[in-house]
Amino acid sequence: GQNIDQPTEMTATEGAIVQINCTYQTSGFNGLFWYQQHAGEAPTFLSYNVLDGLEEKGRFSSFLSRSKGYSYLLLKELQMKDSASYLCAALDSNYQLIWGAGTKLIIKP
Amino acid sequence: GAVVSQHPSWVICKSGTSVKIECRSLDFQATTMFWYRQFPKQSLMLMATSNEGSKATYEQGVEKDKFLINHASLTLSTLTVTSAHPEDSSFYICSARGGQGYEKLFFGSGTQLSVL
């Protein structure tokens, strides 16, 4: 079956760095997405990786290893507004998005 | 960036009534729109995929007679929850795909449905 695994909850300190991991098993693979979702709101797009390696976008970076079925989202210089759920989603061979359950990130002062 | 408008953002209704949710792509033509449901502390669950001018494709376990989807134009899709019951209370989110790249997937703001 198809599966996405990511931690349920993480806690970090304002100004620090946090890495949220995601492993996936899908029927074929056409890329991996990270979305940010604040409570009661729709997800907003953060990143899309389809090739191996690290892509940096400001304070956020996303990494992909296709051979390992693994990705991470790295958040630097954490701010209180970064408290949210972070959703990992993989695109399978039929271009269906397979969603993880999300990682709730709690930022403490 | 592209905008997807979804409304209402919040609705309370009595059990047995029907509720219609609209999803509009404001500045692009959405050939495909997706409807998701999300329960508290859970991930997005795809309910159905709709293509303009054709019948929606429903995911397994989703009742198509209960969740009516109409995608009448390239900018509008509607989801109607018919004869709503308390167990239908959830956060409903639409998304629209514009252009060729699948990364061009934009979400509406979501609708919180509470059925009393």
mmCIF file of N, CA, C and O in Angstrom, chain A residues 33 35 37 40-43 45 48 87 91 95-97 99-102, chain B residues 36 38 41-44 46 49 59 91 93 102-103 105 107-110:
data_model
loop_
_atom_site.group_PDB
_atom_site.id
_atom_site.type_symbol
_atom_site.label_atom_id
_atom_site.label_comp_id
_atom_site.label_asym_id
_atom_site.label_seq_id
_atom_site.Cartn_x
_atom_site.Cartn_y
_atom_site.Cartn_z
ATOM 1 N N PHE A 33 5.766 17.136 -1.899
ATOM 2 C CA PHE A 33 5.360 18.478 -1.510
ATOM 3 C C PHE A 33 5.425 18.645 0.001
ATOM 4 O O PHE A 33 5.216 17.706 0.751
ATOM 5 N N TYR A 35 3.546 21.344 2.718
ATOM 6 C CA TYR A 35 2.570 22.409 2.911
ATOM 7 C C TYR A 35 2.560 22.808 4.388
ATOM 8 O O TYR A 35 2.787 21.985 5.275
ATOM 9 N N GLN A 37 0.043 24.374 7.329
ATOM 10 C CA GLN A 37 -1.369 24.578 7.611
ATOM 11 C C GLN A 37 -1.550 25.092 9.035
ATOM 12 O O GLN A 37 -1.251 24.398 10.001
ATOM 13 N N GLY A 40 -7.453 25.663 11.409
ATOM 14 C CA GLY A 40 -8.662 26.244 10.840
ATOM 15 C C GLY A 40 -8.489 26.882 9.483
ATOM 16 O O GLY A 40 -9.403 27.527 8.975
ATOM 17 N N GLU A 41 -7.303 26.710 8.902
ATOM 18 C CA GLU A 41 -7.054 27.295 7.586
ATOM 19 C C GLU A 41 -6.651 26.212 6.599
ATOM 20 O O GLU A 41 -6.320 25.094 6.971
ATOM 21 N N ALA A 42 -6.688 26.564 5.323
ATOM 22 C CA ALA A 42 -6.273 25.616 4.291
ATOM 23 C C ALA A 42 -4.751 25.562 4.208
ATOM 24 O O ALA A 42 -4.056 26.489 4.640
ATOM 25 N N PRO A 43 -4.216 24.488 3.665
ATOM 26 C CA PRO A 43 -2.759 24.393 3.499
ATOM 27 C C PRO A 43 -2.224 25.435 2.515
ATOM 28 O O PRO A 43 -2.907 25.808 1.567
ATOM 29 N N PHE A 45 1.244 26.235 0.098
ATOM 30 C CA PHE A 45 2.376 25.560 -0.523
ATOM 31 C C PHE A 45 3.702 26.095 0.017
ATOM 32 O O PHE A 45 3.900 27.298 0.136
ATOM 33 N N TYR A 48 8.295 21.963 -3.440
ATOM 34 C CA TYR A 48 8.095 20.789 -4.284
ATOM 35 C C TYR A 48 9.463 20.286 -4.721
ATOM 36 O O TYR A 48 10.252 21.043 -5.280
ATOM 37 N N LEU A 87 2.525 19.494 6.454
ATOM 38 C CA LEU A 87 2.037 18.306 5.763
ATOM 39 C C LEU A 87 3.001 17.910 4.652
ATOM 40 O O LEU A 87 3.385 18.735 3.831
ATOM 41 N N LEU A 91 3.426 12.520 -4.695
ATOM 42 C CA LEU A 91 2.653 12.357 -5.920
ATOM 43 C C LEU A 91 3.009 11.002 -6.505
ATOM 44 O O LEU A 91 4.170 10.741 -6.827
ATOM 45 N N TYR A 95 -0.389 10.435 -10.531
ATOM 46 C CA TYR A 95 -0.501 11.850 -10.169
ATOM 47 C C TYR A 95 -1.552 12.083 -9.088
ATOM 48 O O TYR A 95 -2.192 13.129 -9.044
ATOM 49 N N GLN A 96 -1.720 11.093 -8.223
ATOM 50 C CA GLN A 96 -2.568 11.253 -7.045
ATOM 51 C C GLN A 96 -1.683 11.694 -5.893
ATOM 52 O O GLN A 96 -0.597 11.154 -5.681
ATOM 53 N N LEU A 97 -2.173 12.660 -5.130
ATOM 54 C CA LEU A 97 -1.423 13.119 -3.964
ATOM 55 C C LEU A 97 -1.729 12.219 -2.777
ATOM 56 O O LEU A 97 -2.885 12.030 -2.410
ATOM 57 N N TRP A 99 -1.255 11.983 1.129
ATOM 58 C CA TRP A 99 -0.957 12.927 2.204
ATOM 59 C C TRP A 99 -0.520 12.234 3.485
ATOM 60 O O TRP A 99 -1.078 11.208 3.874
ATOM 61 N N GLY A 100 0.458 12.819 4.142
ATOM 62 C CA GLY A 100 0.794 12.410 5.494
ATOM 63 C C GLY A 100 -0.189 13.043 6.464
ATOM 64 O O GLY A 100 -0.972 13.916 6.092
ATOM 65 N N ALA A 101 -0.159 12.599 7.714
ATOM 66 C CA ALA A 101 -1.095 13.095 8.723
ATOM 67 C C ALA A 101 -0.698 14.464 9.250
ATOM 68 O O ALA A 101 -1.477 15.111 9.947
ATOM 69 N N GLY A 102 0.504 14.899 8.925
ATOM 70 C CA GLY A 102 0.940 16.220 9.360
ATOM 71 C C GLY A 102 1.739 16.178 10.648
ATOM 72 O O GLY A 102 1.535 15.308 11.501
ATOM 73 N N TYR B 36 -11.531 17.915 -0.616
ATOM 74 C CA TYR B 36 -10.966 17.175 0.502
ATOM 75 C C TYR B 36 -11.839 17.388 1.734
ATOM 76 O O TYR B 36 -12.524 18.398 1.876
ATOM 77 N N GLN B 38 -11.293 17.126 6.054
ATOM 78 C CA GLN B 38 -10.261 16.997 7.085
ATOM 79 C C GLN B 38 -10.905 17.031 8.453
ATOM 80 O O GLN B 38 -11.542 18.023 8.822
ATOM 81 N N LYS B 41 -7.088 17.125 13.706
ATOM 82 C CA LYS B 41 -5.818 16.451 13.948
ATOM 83 C C LYS B 41 -5.572 15.303 12.973
ATOM 84 O O LYS B 41 -4.781 14.403 13.269
ATOM 85 N N GLN B 42 -6.248 15.318 11.845
ATOM 86 C CA GLN B 42 -6.005 14.294 10.836
ATOM 87 C C GLN B 42 -5.594 14.947 9.524
ATOM 88 O O GLN B 42 -5.695 16.153 9.357
ATOM 89 N N SER B 43 -5.119 14.117 8.611
ATOM 90 C CA SER B 43 -4.656 14.661 7.349
ATOM 91 C C SER B 43 -5.827 14.910 6.398
ATOM 92 O O SER B 43 -6.971 14.578 6.696
ATOM 93 N N LEU B 44 -5.491 15.495 5.275
ATOM 94 C CA LEU B 44 -6.502 15.709 4.244
ATOM 95 C C LEU B 44 -6.919 14.376 3.644
ATOM 96 O O LEU B 44 -6.085 13.535 3.354
ATOM 97 N N LEU B 46 -8.857 12.911 0.398
ATOM 98 C CA LEU B 46 -9.446 13.247 -0.894
ATOM 99 C C LEU B 46 -10.817 12.597 -1.009
ATOM 100 O O LEU B 46 -10.964 11.392 -0.788
ATOM 101 N N THR B 49 -12.427 13.966 -7.345
ATOM 102 C CA THR B 49 -11.726 14.784 -8.337
ATOM 103 C C THR B 49 -12.731 15.148 -9.415
ATOM 104 O O THR B 49 -13.450 14.272 -9.918
ATOM 105 N N GLU B 59 -13.644 8.972 -4.531
ATOM 106 C CA GLU B 59 -12.774 8.008 -3.858
ATOM 107 C C GLU B 59 -13.632 6.918 -3.206
ATOM 108 O O GLU B 59 -14.825 7.118 -2.924
ATOM 109 N N PHE B 91 -14.101 19.862 8.204
ATOM 110 C CA PHE B 91 -13.509 20.967 7.458
ATOM 111 C C PHE B 91 -13.379 20.495 6.006
ATOM 112 O O PHE B 91 -12.724 19.485 5.748
ATOM 113 N N ILE B 93 -12.203 21.297 2.139
ATOM 114 C CA ILE B 93 -11.267 22.159 1.406
ATOM 115 C C ILE B 93 -11.275 21.781 -0.063
ATOM 116 O O ILE B 93 -11.243 20.595 -0.403
ATOM 117 N N TYR B 102 2.054 19.805 -11.815
ATOM 118 C CA TYR B 102 1.214 19.430 -10.696
ATOM 119 C C TYR B 102 1.510 20.257 -9.475
ATOM 120 O O TYR B 102 0.711 20.324 -8.548
ATOM 121 N N GLU B 103 2.673 20.894 -9.467
ATOM 122 C CA GLU B 103 2.969 21.762 -8.334
ATOM 123 C C GLU B 103 2.082 22.996 -8.345
ATOM 124 O O GLU B 103 1.991 23.713 -7.361
ATOM 125 N N LEU B 105 -0.872 23.676 -7.701
ATOM 126 C CA LEU B 105 -2.081 23.256 -7.015
ATOM 127 C C LEU B 105 -2.371 24.288 -5.946
ATOM 128 O O LEU B 105 -1.557 24.525 -5.068
ATOM 129 N N PHE B 107 -5.064 25.976 -3.039
ATOM 130 C CA PHE B 107 -6.138 25.599 -2.132
ATOM 131 C C PHE B 107 -7.080 26.765 -1.859
ATOM 132 O O PHE B 107 -6.659 27.918 -1.776
ATOM 133 N N GLY B 108 -8.350 26.431 -1.689
ATOM 134 C CA GLY B 108 -9.297 27.407 -1.168
ATOM 135 C C GLY B 108 -9.075 27.552 0.325
ATOM 136 O O GLY B 108 -8.262 26.845 0.925
ATOM 137 N N SER B 109 -9.804 28.457 0.928
ATOM 138 C CA SER B 109 -9.600 28.763 2.348
ATOM 139 C C SER B 109 -10.316 27.793 3.277
ATOM 140 O O SER B 109 -10.140 27.850 4.486
ATOM 141 N N GLY B 110 -11.128 26.900 2.711
ATOM 142 C CA GLY B 110 -11.781 25.893 3.539
ATOM 143 C C GLY B 110 -13.143 26.321 4.054
ATOM 144 O O GLY B 110 -13.441 27.514 4.178
#
